[in-house]
CSV table of C-alpha atoms in Angstrom, one decimal:
chain,number,residue,atom,x,y,z
A,1,MET,CA,22.6,-6.3,-24.5
A,2,ALA,CA,25.9,-8.1,-23.9
A,3,ASP,CA,26.3,-10.1,-20.7
A,4,ASN,CA,29.4,-8.3,-19.6
A,5,LYS,CA,30.3,-5.6,-17.1
A,6,ASN,CA,29.2,-2.8,-19.4
A,7,GLY,CA,26.0,-4.5,-20.3
A,8,ARG,CA,25.1,-5.2,-16.6
A,9,GLU,CA,25.8,-1.6,-15.7
A,10,ALA,CA,23.6,-0.4,-18.6
A,11,GLN,CA,20.8,-2.7,-17.4
A,12,ALA,CA,21.1,-1.3,-13.9
A,13,GLN,CA,21.0,2.3,-15.1
A,14,ASN,CA,18.0,1.5,-17.3
A,15,GLU,CA,16.2,-0.1,-14.3
A,16,GLU,CA,17.0,2.9,-12.1
A,17,ARG,CA,15.6,5.2,-14.8
A,18,ARG,CA,12.4,3.2,-15.0
A,19,GLN,CA,12.0,3.3,-11.2
A,20,ARG,CA,12.4,7.1,-11.2
A,21,LYS,CA,9.8,7.4,-14.0
A,22,ARG,CA,7.4,5.2,-12.1
A,23,ALA,CA,7.9,7.2,-8.9
A,24,ILE,CA,7.3,10.5,-10.7
A,25,ALA,CA,4.1,9.0,-12.4
A,26,GLU,CA,2.8,7.8,-9.0
A,27,GLU,CA,3.4,11.2,-7.4
A,28,LEU,CA,1.5,12.9,-10.3
A,29,GLU,CA,-1.4,10.4,-9.8
A,30,ARG,CA,-1.5,11.1,-6.1
A,31,ALA,CA,-1.8,14.8,-6.7
A,32,ASP,CA,-5.5,14.2,-7.5
A,33,GLU,CA,-6.1,12.2,-4.3
A,34,PRO,CA,-7.9,13.8,-1.4
A,35,GLU,CA,-5.7,15.1,1.5
A,36,PRO,CA,-4.6,12.4,3.9
A,37,PRO,CA,-6.5,12.4,7.2
A,38,VAL,CA,-3.4,12.7,9.3
A,39,ASP,CA,-1.9,16.2,10.1
A,40,PRO,CA,1.4,16.6,8.2
A,41,ALA,CA,3.0,18.3,11.2
A,42,GLU,CA,2.3,15.2,13.3
A,43,LEU,CA,3.8,13.0,10.6
A,44,ALA,CA,6.9,15.0,10.4
A,45,TYR,CA,7.5,14.6,14.1
A,46,PHE,CA,6.7,10.9,13.8
A,47,GLU,CA,9.3,10.6,11.0
A,48,THR,CA,12.0,12.0,13.3
A,49,GLU,CA,11.2,9.3,15.8
A,50,LEU,CA,12.0,6.7,13.2
A,51,GLU,CA,15.6,8.0,12.7
A,52,SER,CA,16.8,5.8,15.5
A,53,LEU,CA,16.1,2.8,13.3
A,54,GLU,CA,18.5,1.5,10.6
A,55,PHE,CA,16.8,1.5,7.2
A,56,PRO,CA,15.9,-0.5,5.2
A,57,ALA,CA,13.8,-1.9,8.1
A,58,THR,CA,11.1,-4.5,8.2
A,59,ALA,CA,7.6,-3.7,9.3
A,60,ALA,CA,8.3,-5.9,12.4
A,61,ASP,CA,11.3,-3.7,13.3
A,62,VAL,CA,9.2,-0.5,13.0
A,63,VAL,CA,6.4,-2.0,15.2
A,64,ALA,CA,8.9,-3.2,17.8
A,65,ALA,CA,10.5,0.3,17.9
A,66,VAL,CA,7.5,2.6,17.8
A,67,GLY,CA,4.4,0.3,17.7
A,68,ASP,CA,2.8,2.0,20.7
A,69,ARG,CA,3.2,5.5,19.3
A,70,GLU,CA,-0.3,7.0,18.7
A,71,ILE,CA,-1.2,8.9,15.5
A,72,GLU,CA,-4.2,11.1,15.5
A,73,SER,CA,-6.2,11.4,12.3
A,74,ALA,CA,-9.5,12.9,11.3
A,75,ASP,CA,-11.0,9.4,11.6
A,76,GLY,CA,-9.7,8.6,15.1
A,77,THR,CA,-6.5,7.7,17.0
A,78,TYR,CA,-4.4,4.7,15.9
A,79,THR,CA,-1.2,3.2,17.2
A,80,VAL,CA,1.6,2.4,14.7
A,81,ALA,CA,0.9,-1.3,15.5
A,82,ASP,CA,-2.7,-0.9,14.3
A,83,LEU,CA,-1.4,0.3,10.9
A,84,LEU,CA,1.7,-1.8,10.1
A,85,PRO,CA,2.0,-5.6,10.0
A,86,ASP,CA,4.1,-7.3,12.6
A,87,ALA,CA,5.8,-9.2,9.8
A,88,GLU,CA,9.3,-9.6,8.3
A,89,VAL,CA,7.9,-9.9,4.7
A,90,GLU,CA,7.3,-6.2,4.3
A,91,SER,CA,10.1,-3.7,4.6
A,92,PHE,CA,10.6,0.1,4.2
A,93,GLU,CA,13.5,1.8,2.6
A,94,SER,CA,13.3,5.0,4.6
A,95,PRO,CA,11.3,6.8,7.4
A,96,ALA,CA,9.5,8.7,4.6
A,97,GLU,CA,8.1,5.4,3.3
A,98,VAL,CA,6.7,4.5,6.8
A,99,ARG,CA,5.2,8.0,7.0
A,100,THR,CA,3.5,7.6,3.6
A,101,ARG,CA,2.0,4.4,4.7
A,102,VAL,CA,0.5,5.6,8.0
A,103,GLN,CA,-0.8,8.9,6.7
A,104,ARG,CA,-3.9,7.0,5.3
A,105,PRO,CA,-4.9,4.9,8.3
A,106,THR,CA,-7.8,3.0,6.6
A,107,VAL,CA,-5.6,2.0,3.7
A,108,ALA,CA,-2.7,1.1,6.1
A,109,GLY,CA,-5.0,-1.0,8.2
A,110,ALA,CA,-6.3,-2.9,5.2
A,111,MET,CA,-2.7,-3.5,3.9
A,112,LYS,CA,-1.7,-4.7,7.4
A,113,ARG,CA,-4.5,-7.3,7.4
A,114,VAL,CA,-3.6,-8.5,3.9
A,115,VAL,CA,0.2,-8.7,4.6
A,116,GLU,CA,-0.3,-10.6,7.8
A,117,ALA,CA,-2.7,-13.1,6.1
A,118,ALA,CA,-0.1,-13.6,3.4
A,119,ASP,CA,2.6,-14.0,6.0
A,120,GLU,CA,0.6,-16.9,7.6
A,121,HIS,CA,0.7,-18.8,4.2
A,122,GLN,CA,4.3,-18.9,3.1
A,123,SER,CA,3.2,-19.8,-0.4
A,124,ALA,CA,1.3,-16.4,-0.7
A,125,SER,CA,4.1,-14.0,-1.2
A,126,PHE,CA,4.0,-10.4,-2.6
A,127,GLY,CA,5.8,-9.0,-5.6
A,128,ALA,CA,6.5,-5.3,-5.4
A,129,SER,CA,4.2,-4.4,-8.2
A,130,GLN,CA,1.4,-6.6,-6.8
A,131,HIS,CA,1.8,-4.9,-3.3
A,132,ASP,CA,1.7,-1.5,-5.0
A,133,GLY,CA,-1.4,-2.5,-7.0
A,134,TYR,CA,-3.3,-3.6,-3.9
A,135,GLU,CA,-2.4,-0.4,-2.1
A,136,ARG,CA,-3.4,1.8,-5.0
A,137,THR,CA,-6.7,-0.1,-5.3
A,138,PHE,CA,-7.4,0.7,-1.6
A,139,ARG,CA,-6.5,4.4,-2.1
A,140,GLU,CA,-8.9,4.6,-5.1
A,141,LEU,CA,-11.7,3.0,-3.0
A,142,ARG,CA,-10.9,5.5,-0.2
A,143,ALA,CA,-11.3,8.4,-2.7
A,144,ILE,CA,-14.6,6.9,-4.1
A,145,ASP,CA,-16.5,6.1,-0.9
A,146,ALA,CA,-14.8,8.2,1.8
A,147,ASP,CA,-18.2,9.2,3.1
A,148,ASP,CA,-19.4,5.6,3.7
A,149,ASP,CA,-17.0,4.5,6.5
A,150,ASP,CA,-14.7,3.0,3.8
A,151,GLU,CA,-16.9,-0.1,3.5
A,152,GLY,CA,-15.3,-0.8,0.1
A,153,ILE,CA,-11.9,-1.1,1.5
A,154,ARG,CA,-13.1,-3.6,4.2
A,155,VAL,CA,-15.1,-5.6,1.7
A,156,VAL,CA,-12.2,-5.9,-0.8
A,157,ALA,CA,-9.6,-6.7,2.0
A,158,ASP,CA,-12.0,-9.4,3.3
A,159,TRP,CA,-12.2,-10.9,-0.2
A,160,ILE,CA,-8.4,-10.9,-0.6
A,161,ILE,CA,-7.9,-12.6,2.8
A,162,GLU,CA,-10.6,-15.1,2.1
A,163,ARG,CA,-8.8,-16.0,-1.2
A,164,ILE,CA,-5.5,-16.3,0.6
A,165,HIS,CA,-7.0,-18.8,3.1
A,166,GLU,CA,-8.9,-20.8,0.5
A,167,LYS,CA,-6.2,-21.0,-2.2
A,168,GLU,CA,-3.1,-20.2,-0.2
A,169,THR,CA,-2.0,-17.7,-2.8
A,170,LEU,CA,-2.6,-14.0,-3.4
A,171,PRO,CA,-5.1,-13.0,-6.0
A,172,GLY,CA,-3.6,-11.0,-8.9
A,173,SER,CA,-3.7,-7.2,-8.8
A,174,ARG,CA,-6.1,-7.2,-11.7
A,175,ASP,CA,-8.5,-9.5,-9.9
A,176,VAL,CA,-8.4,-7.2,-6.9
A,177,ARG,CA,-9.2,-4.2,-9.1
A,178,ARG,CA,-12.0,-6.1,-10.7
A,179,GLN,CA,-13.5,-7.0,-7.3
A,180,ALA,CA,-13.2,-3.3,-6.2
A,181,ALA,CA,-14.9,-2.2,-9.4
A,182,LYS,CA,-17.7,-4.8,-8.9
A,183,PHE,CA,-18.2,-3.4,-5.3
A,184,CYS,CA,-18.4,0.2,-6.6
A,185,ARG,CA,-20.8,-0.5,-9.4
A,186,SER,CA,-23.1,-2.6,-7.2
A,187,ASN,CA,-23.2,0.3,-4.7
A,188,GLY,CA,-24.0,3.0,-7.2
A,189,TYR,CA,-20.6,4.5,-7.7
A,190,SER,CA,-19.7,5.1,-11.3
A,191,VAL,CA,-16.3,3.8,-12.5
A,192,ARG,CA,-15.1,4.9,-15.9
A,193,ASN,CA,-13.1,2.6,-18.1
A,194,ASP,CA,-10.1,5.0,-18.1
A,195,GLU,CA,-9.8,5.0,-14.3
A,196,TRP,CA,-7.7,2.6,-12.2
A,197,LEU,CA,-10.7,0.6,-11.1
A,198,GLY,CA,-12.3,0.7,-14.6
A,199,ILE,CA,-11.4,-2.8,-15.6
């Protein structure tokens, strides 16, 4: 493609089209996931509280504005500060994105720990696809061992944080999936090769 105005516009349109396709594919994949443990009506009310913020907003901005807001889930009561990192390195494009994050408290709590650990080590920075890969791995672990107090999520999050502290860099998304699959198989959960964790 030529490096001129028309070429750049075509590249931008192609990128937007790819992003829309990825978003649709992710929504289709999420259709098979178990229901989130937070009541959708409570999340809708929470989302209206976020409208006072200007988006895109950093996670630190959200925590500063509504960090003490409690969210009740089937697993217990959490504050927004329990679920989102108090960090500038993560941002949300809309209130709906924040809502999506907090609707799965166990996954959100694990991502908070990982993002804050990465934020401590400036050399450990997330790419968007890597961040999404981590989050999806945690969601898959939640679906697999939801009856076991989400031990897999804690184990894998601990492993990521240990790697960040040891190597001052984030492990690749593939390594995280491999570690999650290893946990599953060693604890008697079957993981097929055609699944996200089947690596």
